[in-house]
CSV table of C-alpha atoms in Angstrom, one decimal:
chain,number,residue,atom,x,y,z
A,263,GLY,CA,-109.7,-39.7,-72.5
A,264,ALA,CA,-108.3,-43.2,-71.4
A,265,GLY,CA,-104.8,-41.6,-72.4
A,266,VAL,CA,-102.7,-38.4,-73.4
A,267,SER,CA,-104.0,-38.2,-77.2
A,268,GLN,CA,-101.3,-36.3,-79.6
A,269,SER,CA,-102.3,-35.1,-83.1
A,270,PRO,CA,-101.3,-35.1,-85.9
A,271,SER,CA,-99.2,-38.5,-85.2
A,272,ASN,CA,-97.0,-37.6,-87.9
A,273,LYS,CA,-96.5,-34.2,-89.9
A,274,VAL,CA,-94.1,-33.3,-92.9
A,275,THR,CA,-93.4,-29.7,-93.8
A,276,GLU,CA,-91.5,-27.3,-95.5
A,277,LYS,CA,-88.9,-25.2,-94.4
A,278,GLY,CA,-90.2,-21.7,-93.0
A,279,LYS,CA,-93.8,-23.1,-92.5
A,280,ASP,CA,-95.7,-22.8,-89.2
A,281,VAL,CA,-96.7,-26.1,-87.7
A,282,GLU,CA,-99.1,-26.7,-84.6
A,283,LEU,CA,-99.3,-29.6,-82.6
A,284,ARG,CA,-102.0,-30.5,-80.3
A,285,CYS,CA,-102.2,-32.5,-76.8
A,286,ASP,CA,-105.1,-33.7,-75.2
A,287,PRO,CA,-104.0,-34.8,-71.4
A,288,ILE,CA,-105.4,-37.4,-69.1
A,289,SER,CA,-109.0,-35.8,-67.6
A,290,GLY,CA,-108.0,-34.1,-64.2
A,291,HIS,CA,-104.6,-34.0,-64.9
A,292,THR,CA,-103.5,-30.2,-64.0
A,293,ALA,CA,-100.3,-30.4,-65.2
A,294,LEU,CA,-99.1,-30.9,-69.0
A,295,TYR,CA,-95.4,-31.0,-70.3
A,296,TRP,CA,-93.8,-30.6,-73.7
A,297,TYR,CA,-90.9,-32.4,-74.4
A,298,ARG,CA,-88.6,-32.7,-77.8
A,299,GLN,CA,-86.8,-36.2,-78.7
A,300,SER,CA,-84.6,-36.0,-81.6
A,301,LEU,CA,-82.9,-39.1,-83.3
A,302,GLY,CA,-80.8,-41.0,-81.0
A,303,GLN,CA,-81.1,-38.2,-78.4
A,304,GLY,CA,-82.7,-38.1,-74.7
A,305,LEU,CA,-85.9,-36.4,-74.0
A,306,GLU,CA,-85.6,-32.3,-74.0
A,307,PHE,CA,-87.9,-30.4,-71.8
A,308,LEU,CA,-89.7,-27.5,-73.6
A,309,ILE,CA,-92.4,-26.5,-71.5
A,310,TYR,CA,-95.0,-27.2,-68.3
A,311,PHE,CA,-98.2,-26.0,-67.5
A,312,GLN,CA,-99.6,-26.2,-63.9
A,313,GLY,CA,-103.0,-25.3,-63.6
A,314,ASN,CA,-103.3,-21.5,-63.5
A,315,SER,CA,-100.1,-20.8,-62.7
A,316,ALA,CA,-97.9,-19.0,-65.8
A,317,PRO,CA,-95.9,-21.6,-67.8
A,318,ASP,CA,-92.2,-22.6,-67.1
A,319,LYS,CA,-91.0,-21.8,-70.8
A,320,SER,CA,-87.3,-22.2,-69.7
A,321,GLY,CA,-86.6,-25.0,-72.2
A,322,LEU,CA,-88.4,-23.5,-75.4
A,323,PRO,CA,-85.3,-23.5,-77.9
A,324,SER,CA,-86.1,-20.0,-79.4
A,325,ASP,CA,-88.8,-17.9,-79.9
A,326,ARG,CA,-90.0,-19.5,-82.8
A,327,PHE,CA,-91.9,-21.8,-80.4
A,328,SER,CA,-94.9,-21.4,-78.3
A,329,ALA,CA,-97.4,-23.0,-76.5
A,330,GLU,CA,-100.5,-22.6,-75.0
A,331,ARG,CA,-103.4,-24.6,-72.5
A,332,THR,CA,-106.7,-23.8,-73.1
A,333,GLY,CA,-109.5,-24.0,-70.1
A,334,GLY,CA,-106.7,-26.0,-68.4
A,335,SER,CA,-106.8,-29.0,-70.5
A,336,VAL,CA,-105.9,-29.2,-74.6
A,337,SER,CA,-102.5,-27.5,-75.5
A,338,THR,CA,-101.3,-26.6,-78.8
A,339,LEU,CA,-97.6,-26.2,-79.3
A,340,THR,CA,-96.7,-24.3,-82.0
A,341,ILE,CA,-93.2,-23.7,-84.5
A,342,GLN,CA,-93.1,-20.5,-86.4
A,343,ARG,CA,-91.0,-20.7,-89.4
A,344,THR,CA,-89.6,-24.5,-89.0
A,345,GLN,CA,-86.2,-25.2,-90.1
A,346,GLN,CA,-84.7,-28.5,-90.3
A,347,GLU,CA,-83.4,-29.1,-87.1
A,348,ASP,CA,-87.0,-28.7,-85.5
A,349,SER,CA,-87.6,-32.5,-87.0
A,350,ALA,CA,-88.2,-34.2,-84.1
A,351,VAL,CA,-90.9,-36.4,-82.2
A,352,TYR,CA,-92.5,-33.9,-80.1
A,353,LEU,CA,-94.1,-35.8,-76.8
A,354,CYS,CA,-96.7,-34.6,-74.7
A,355,ALA,CA,-97.5,-35.9,-71.1
A,356,SER,CA,-99.6,-35.3,-68.3
A,357,SER,CA,-99.9,-35.6,-64.5
A,358,LEU,CA,-102.5,-35.0,-61.6
A,359,ARG,CA,-100.2,-32.1,-60.5
A,360,GLN,CA,-96.8,-31.3,-60.6
A,361,THR,CA,-94.8,-31.5,-57.7
A,362,SER,CA,-91.1,-32.6,-56.9
A,363,GLY,CA,-90.9,-35.7,-59.1
A,364,GLU,CA,-93.1,-37.8,-56.7
A,365,LEU,CA,-95.6,-38.6,-59.5
A,366,GLU,CA,-95.3,-40.3,-62.8
A,367,LEU,CA,-96.1,-38.9,-66.1
A,368,PHE,CA,-98.2,-40.3,-68.7
A,369,PHE,CA,-96.8,-39.5,-72.2
A,370,GLY,CA,-98.7,-39.5,-75.2
A,371,GLU,CA,-97.5,-41.1,-78.6
A,372,GLY,CA,-95.9,-38.1,-79.7
A,373,SER,CA,-96.2,-36.3,-83.0
A,374,ARG,CA,-93.4,-37.0,-85.3
A,375,LEU,CA,-92.3,-33.7,-86.9
A,376,THR,CA,-90.1,-33.7,-90.5
A,377,VAL,CA,-88.8,-30.7,-91.7
A,378,LEU,CA,-87.5,-30.7,-95.6
B,77,SER,CA,-72.8,-28.2,-64.9
B,78,GLN,CA,-75.7,-30.4,-63.8
B,79,LYS,CA,-76.1,-33.5,-65.6
B,80,ILE,CA,-77.7,-37.0,-65.8
B,81,GLU,CA,-75.6,-39.6,-67.3
B,82,GLN,CA,-77.0,-43.4,-68.4
B,83,ASN,CA,-73.7,-44.7,-68.9
B,84,SER,CA,-74.2,-47.4,-71.7
B,85,GLU,CA,-76.2,-46.5,-74.8
B,86,ALA,CA,-76.9,-50.3,-75.4
B,87,LEU,CA,-76.9,-53.6,-73.4
B,88,ASN,CA,-77.1,-57.0,-75.1
B,89,ILE,CA,-77.4,-60.2,-73.1
B,90,GLN,CA,-78.7,-63.2,-73.1
B,91,GLU,CA,-82.4,-64.3,-72.0
B,92,GLY,CA,-82.4,-65.6,-68.7
B,93,LYS,CA,-79.8,-63.4,-67.5
B,94,THR,CA,-79.8,-60.1,-65.1
B,95,ALA,CA,-79.6,-57.0,-67.0
B,96,THR,CA,-78.2,-53.7,-64.9
B,97,LEU,CA,-78.4,-50.2,-66.7
B,98,THR,CA,-77.0,-47.3,-64.3
B,99,CYS,CA,-78.0,-43.7,-64.1
B,100,ASN,CA,-75.6,-41.4,-62.4
B,101,TYR,CA,-76.4,-37.6,-61.9
B,102,THR,CA,-74.4,-34.8,-61.2
B,103,ASN,CA,-75.1,-31.3,-58.9
B,104,TYR,CA,-78.4,-32.6,-58.4
B,105,SER,CA,-79.9,-33.6,-54.6
B,106,PRO,CA,-83.1,-35.3,-56.1
B,107,ALA,CA,-85.8,-36.6,-53.5
B,108,TYR,CA,-87.1,-39.0,-56.1
B,109,LEU,CA,-85.8,-40.8,-59.3
B,110,GLN,CA,-87.6,-42.3,-61.6
B,111,TRP,CA,-87.5,-45.3,-64.7
B,112,TYR,CA,-89.2,-45.3,-67.7
B,113,ARG,CA,-89.3,-48.1,-70.6
B,114,GLN,CA,-89.8,-46.9,-74.3
B,115,ASP,CA,-90.4,-48.8,-77.2
B,116,PRO,CA,-90.0,-47.7,-80.7
B,117,GLY,CA,-92.1,-45.1,-82.2
B,118,ARG,CA,-94.1,-45.1,-78.4
B,119,GLY,CA,-93.9,-42.7,-75.6
B,120,PRO,CA,-92.2,-43.2,-72.5
B,121,VAL,CA,-94.1,-45.6,-69.9
B,122,PHE,CA,-93.3,-45.4,-66.2
B,123,LEU,CA,-91.6,-48.2,-64.5
B,124,LEU,CA,-90.6,-47.4,-60.9
B,125,LEU,CA,-90.3,-44.3,-58.6
B,126,ILE,CA,-87.9,-44.6,-55.7
B,127,ARG,CA,-87.8,-42.0,-52.6
B,128,GLU,CA,-84.0,-40.8,-51.5
B,129,ASN,CA,-84.9,-42.6,-48.2
B,130,GLU,CA,-85.4,-45.7,-50.1
B,131,LYS,CA,-82.4,-48.1,-50.8
B,132,GLU,CA,-84.0,-50.3,-53.0
B,133,LYS,CA,-87.6,-50.8,-54.4
B,134,ARG,CA,-88.8,-53.8,-56.1
B,135,LYS,CA,-91.5,-54.6,-58.8
B,136,GLU,CA,-92.0,-58.6,-60.2
B,137,ARG,CA,-88.6,-58.8,-62.2
B,138,LEU,CA,-87.4,-54.9,-61.5
B,139,LYS,CA,-85.2,-53.7,-59.1
B,140,VAL,CA,-84.1,-50.3,-58.5
B,141,THR,CA,-81.4,-49.2,-56.2
B,142,PHE,CA,-80.8,-45.7,-55.2
B,143,ASP,CA,-77.3,-44.4,-53.9
B,144,THR,CA,-77.5,-40.7,-52.6
B,145,THR,CA,-73.9,-40.9,-51.7
B,146,LEU,CA,-72.5,-42.1,-55.0
B,147,LYS,CA,-75.4,-40.2,-56.8
B,148,GLN,CA,-76.6,-43.7,-58.8
B,149,SER,CA,-79.7,-45.5,-59.4
B,150,LEU,CA,-79.2,-49.2,-60.8
B,151,PHE,CA,-81.9,-50.8,-62.7
B,152,HIS,CA,-81.9,-54.4,-62.6
B,153,ILE,CA,-84.3,-57.0,-65.0
B,154,THR,CA,-83.6,-60.6,-63.9
B,155,ALA,CA,-84.5,-63.5,-65.8
B,156,SER,CA,-84.7,-60.9,-68.5
B,157,GLN,CA,-86.7,-62.1,-71.6
B,158,PRO,CA,-86.8,-60.8,-75.4
B,159,ALA,CA,-89.9,-58.8,-74.4
B,160,ASP,CA,-87.7,-57.0,-72.3
B,161,SER,CA,-85.9,-55.3,-75.1
B,162,ALA,CA,-86.5,-51.4,-75.0
B,163,THR,CA,-85.2,-48.0,-74.2
B,164,TYR,CA,-85.0,-47.6,-70.4
B,165,LEU,CA,-84.4,-44.0,-69.3
B,166,CYS,CA,-84.2,-42.7,-65.7
B,167,ALA,CA,-85.6,-39.2,-64.9
B,168,LEU,CA,-85.6,-37.2,-61.9
B,169,ASP,CA,-86.6,-33.7,-60.7
B,170,PRO,CA,-83.9,-31.1,-60.7
B,171,SER,CA,-85.2,-28.8,-58.1
B,172,THR,CA,-84.9,-29.0,-54.6
B,173,ASN,CA,-88.2,-27.2,-53.6
B,174,GLN,CA,-91.6,-28.5,-53.1
B,175,ALA,CA,-93.0,-26.9,-55.7
B,176,GLY,CA,-90.9,-28.9,-58.2
B,177,THR,CA,-90.0,-28.2,-62.2
B,178,ALA,CA,-90.1,-30.7,-64.8
B,179,LEU,CA,-88.8,-34.0,-64.9
B,180,ILE,CA,-85.2,-34.5,-66.7
B,181,PHE,CA,-84.4,-37.3,-68.6
B,182,GLY,CA,-81.3,-39.3,-69.2
B,183,LYS,CA,-80.8,-40.5,-72.9
B,184,GLY,CA,-81.6,-44.1,-72.0
B,185,THR,CA,-80.1,-47.1,-72.3
B,186,THR,CA,-81.2,-49.6,-75.4
B,187,LEU,CA,-81.5,-53.3,-73.8
B,188,SER,CA,-81.6,-56.0,-76.4
B,189,VAL,CA,-82.1,-59.4,-75.0
B,190,SER,CA,-81.5,-62.5,-77.1
B,191,SER,CA,-83.2,-66.3,-77.0
């Protein structure tokens, strides 16, 4: 597609439920990133994928969070047993490749998660 | 500890003036620094990248400086317009190797330009 696509754009769930957020990166981009943005806060890095390399999961806040990337393209971020503090906008970004900050990131519009 | 800070949470200026936003970092030695714009309810959009060997970079009404001694980048918008009102984020790669890691972002400065 022309840009990074994320779905759903809004998700309201009850505490304790599992949620899945989807990201479809720009075609040909080998690097994919997930960030979280809470109200009034900056972007918090969660995880990134680069080609066939093992993902960098160092930003995942707990073992309730996981992500996978199938076929080097679409990625799914899963949050199990959601908590109210998980409420945030989850942003996905992609870039041509993962380098030392030399390339710009292209962001999707985000998935706004509200946990009641 | 490693930090990236944008000094002002909010900046209010009048149309036509120059807006100057500050980004400071500690305990990093980034080879590049990036600036993004984020409008409410939208994802960030890339504006400019500056390399460590570049002191200044310009794009239309935008100017970015990068002082690796002060560990600071300044972002200027000249002849500001109400349409420039948005949150501006600085970002850098915290690693020192070529493989790199994910960009880390400051919390942003929300600019409001009044007419």
